Amino acid sequence: MHMLYDSDAFAVVHILANAPVEGESEQVEGPQIPRHGFEIVDKRSGKEVYLDGSWAEMFQQQITAWQQNMPSQEEVEDTLEGYATLAQMPVVMH
């Protein structure tokens, strides 16, 4: 789990569900579908959304674009605001 962004309004965490645990060897039986996702927490509403699959791929493309263009905090938060409209799950423990 990697914290990608943290502000007064939002937190974004990259979750690598199939990542090997440090110190353990990878033992894979059969084909594995790589799983990863992004959790976006809207601190203002106390809700979060988890993006995986094609949503995670779209968000990863956004992150790559941000790395190349260095957006302002306002631009980042405007984008996160759009994803936050999907947030339905109340944040229980963070």
PDB file of C-alpha atoms in Angstrom:
ATOM      1  CA  MET A   1       0.000   0.000   0.000  1.00  0.00           C
ATOM      2  CA  HIS A   2       1.409   3.371  -1.032  1.00  0.00           C
ATOM      3  CA  MET A   3       0.083   6.798  -0.094  1.00  0.00           C
ATOM      4  CA  LEU A   4       0.022   8.816  -3.321  1.00  0.00           C
ATOM      5  CA  TYR A   5      -1.726  11.983  -2.213  1.00  0.00           C
ATOM      6  CA  ASP A   6      -2.857  13.487   1.074  1.00  0.00           C
ATOM      7  CA  SER A   7      -4.469  16.886   1.573  1.00  0.00           C
ATOM      8  CA  ASP A   8      -7.101  18.411   3.816  1.00  0.00           C
ATOM      9  CA  ALA A   9      -9.807  17.261   1.381  1.00  0.00           C
ATOM     10  CA  PHE A  10      -8.576  13.967  -0.131  1.00  0.00           C
ATOM     11  CA  ALA A  11      -6.322  10.982   0.389  1.00  0.00           C
ATOM     12  CA  VAL A  12      -5.332   8.567  -2.385  1.00  0.00           C
ATOM     13  CA  VAL A  13      -3.769   5.181  -1.694  1.00  0.00           C
ATOM     14  CA  HIS A  14      -2.424   2.718  -4.283  1.00  0.00           C
ATOM     15  CA  ILE A  15      -3.169  -0.822  -3.148  1.00  0.00           C
ATOM     16  CA  LEU A  16      -1.215  -3.718  -4.630  1.00  0.00           C
ATOM     17  CA  ALA A  17      -3.339  -6.690  -3.589  1.00  0.00           C
ATOM     18  CA  ASN A  18      -1.140  -9.381  -5.176  1.00  0.00           C
ATOM     19  CA  ALA A  19       2.210  -7.882  -4.272  1.00  0.00           C
ATOM     20  CA  PRO A  20       4.530 -10.358  -2.534  1.00  0.00           C
ATOM     21  CA  VAL A  21       5.123  -9.746   1.144  1.00  0.00           C
ATOM     22  CA  GLU A  22       8.666  -8.606   1.891  1.00  0.00           C
ATOM     23  CA  GLY A  23      10.866 -11.591   2.741  1.00  0.00           C
ATOM     24  CA  GLU A  24       8.529 -14.175   1.178  1.00  0.00           C
ATOM     25  CA  SER A  25       9.246 -15.919  -2.096  1.00  0.00           C
ATOM     26  CA  GLU A  26       6.620 -15.792  -4.812  1.00  0.00           C
ATOM     27  CA  GLN A  27       4.860 -19.137  -5.112  1.00  0.00           C
ATOM     28  CA  VAL A  28       2.362 -18.950  -7.919  1.00  0.00           C
ATOM     29  CA  GLU A  29       0.199 -21.893  -8.840  1.00  0.00           C
ATOM     30  CA  GLY A  30      -1.673 -21.390 -12.069  1.00  0.00           C
ATOM     31  CA  PRO A  31      -2.318 -18.143 -13.855  1.00  0.00           C
ATOM     32  CA  GLN A  32      -2.638 -15.032 -11.744  1.00  0.00           C
ATOM     33  CA  ILE A  33      -4.475 -11.871 -12.733  1.00  0.00           C
ATOM     34  CA  PRO A  34      -2.570  -8.909 -11.348  1.00  0.00           C
ATOM     35  CA  ARG A  35      -4.854  -6.986  -8.993  1.00  0.00           C
ATOM     36  CA  HIS A  36      -4.320  -3.465  -7.925  1.00  0.00           C
ATOM     37  CA  GLY A  37      -6.513  -0.535  -7.204  1.00  0.00           C
ATOM     38  CA  PHE A  38      -6.792   2.930  -5.799  1.00  0.00           C
ATOM     39  CA  GLU A  39      -8.711   4.054  -2.758  1.00  0.00           C
ATOM     40  CA  ILE A  40      -9.849   7.670  -2.861  1.00  0.00           C
ATOM     41  CA  VAL A  41     -11.061   9.086   0.440  1.00  0.00           C
ATOM     42  CA  ASP A  42     -13.132  12.258   0.455  1.00  0.00           C
ATOM     43  CA  LYS A  43     -12.311  13.586   3.914  1.00  0.00           C
ATOM     44  CA  ARG A  44     -15.032  16.229   3.690  1.00  0.00           C
ATOM     45  CA  SER A  45     -17.873  13.712   3.327  1.00  0.00           C
ATOM     46  CA  GLY A  46     -16.219  10.858   5.229  1.00  0.00           C
ATOM     47  CA  LYS A  47     -16.727   8.498   2.265  1.00  0.00           C
ATOM     48  CA  GLU A  48     -14.404   6.492   0.062  1.00  0.00           C
ATOM     49  CA  VAL A  49     -14.400   4.787  -3.299  1.00  0.00           C
ATOM     50  CA  TYR A  50     -12.193   1.893  -4.408  1.00  0.00           C
ATOM     51  CA  LEU A  51     -11.206   1.842  -8.068  1.00  0.00           C
ATOM     52  CA  ASP A  52     -10.130  -1.444  -9.616  1.00  0.00           C
ATOM     53  CA  GLY A  53     -10.223  -3.028 -13.044  1.00  0.00           C
ATOM     54  CA  SER A  54     -10.787  -0.582 -15.886  1.00  0.00           C
ATOM     55  CA  TRP A  55     -11.431   2.263 -13.412  1.00  0.00           C
ATOM     56  CA  ALA A  56      -7.992   1.671 -11.892  1.00  0.00           C
ATOM     57  CA  GLU A  57      -6.407   1.611 -15.344  1.00  0.00           C
ATOM     58  CA  MET A  58      -8.024   4.944 -16.225  1.00  0.00           C
ATOM     59  CA  PHE A  59      -6.861   6.451 -12.942  1.00  0.00           C
ATOM     60  CA  GLN A  60      -3.328   5.084 -13.516  1.00  0.00           C
ATOM     61  CA  GLN A  61      -3.296   6.886 -16.872  1.00  0.00           C
ATOM     62  CA  GLN A  62      -4.302  10.090 -15.068  1.00  0.00           C
ATOM     63  CA  ILE A  63      -1.441   9.644 -12.599  1.00  0.00           C
ATOM     64  CA  THR A  64       1.006   9.113 -15.468  1.00  0.00           C
ATOM     65  CA  ALA A  65      -0.236  12.325 -17.107  1.00  0.00           C
ATOM     66  CA  TRP A  66       0.192  14.170 -13.797  1.00  0.00           C
ATOM     67  CA  GLN A  67       3.783  12.936 -13.525  1.00  0.00           C
ATOM     68  CA  GLN A  68       4.541  14.386 -16.952  1.00  0.00           C
ATOM     69  CA  ASN A  69       2.667  17.694 -16.587  1.00  0.00           C
ATOM     70  CA  MET A  70       2.977  18.503 -12.857  1.00  0.00           C
ATOM     71  CA  PRO A  71      -0.546  19.855 -12.241  1.00  0.00           C
ATOM     72  CA  SER A  72      -1.466  22.306  -9.512  1.00  0.00           C
ATOM     73  CA  GLN A  73      -3.119  21.073  -6.324  1.00  0.00           C
ATOM     74  CA  GLU A  74      -6.362  22.635  -7.558  1.00  0.00           C
ATOM     75  CA  GLU A  75      -6.234  20.599 -10.799  1.00  0.00           C
ATOM     76  CA  VAL A  76      -5.550  17.384  -8.873  1.00  0.00           C
ATOM     77  CA  GLU A  77      -8.386  18.036  -6.448  1.00  0.00           C
ATOM     78  CA  ASP A  78     -10.799  18.907  -9.271  1.00  0.00           C
ATOM     79  CA  THR A  79     -10.076  15.500 -10.806  1.00  0.00           C
ATOM     80  CA  LEU A  80     -10.417  13.738  -7.453  1.00  0.00           C
ATOM     81  CA  GLU A  81     -13.718  15.564  -6.902  1.00  0.00           C
ATOM     82  CA  GLY A  82     -15.061  13.833 -10.010  1.00  0.00           C
ATOM     83  CA  TYR A  83     -14.139  10.416  -8.649  1.00  0.00           C
ATOM     84  CA  ALA A  84     -15.443  11.345  -5.193  1.00  0.00           C
ATOM     85  CA  THR A  85     -18.942  11.614  -6.639  1.00  0.00           C
ATOM     86  CA  LEU A  86     -18.772   7.802  -6.895  1.00  0.00           C
ATOM     87  CA  ALA A  87     -17.977   7.447  -3.176  1.00  0.00           C
ATOM     88  CA  GLN A  88     -20.720   5.651  -1.295  1.00  0.00           C
ATOM     89  CA  MET A  89     -18.839   3.712   1.373  1.00  0.00           C
ATOM     90  CA  PRO A  90     -18.449   5.486   4.712  1.00  0.00           C
ATOM     91  CA  VAL A  91     -14.905   5.505   6.028  1.00  0.00           C
ATOM     92  CA  VAL A  92     -14.847   3.245   9.056  1.00  0.00           C
ATOM     93  CA  MET A  93     -11.147   2.920   9.906  1.00  0.00           C
ATOM     94  CA  HIS A  94      -8.340   5.044   8.483  1.00  0.00           C
TER      95      HIS A  94
END
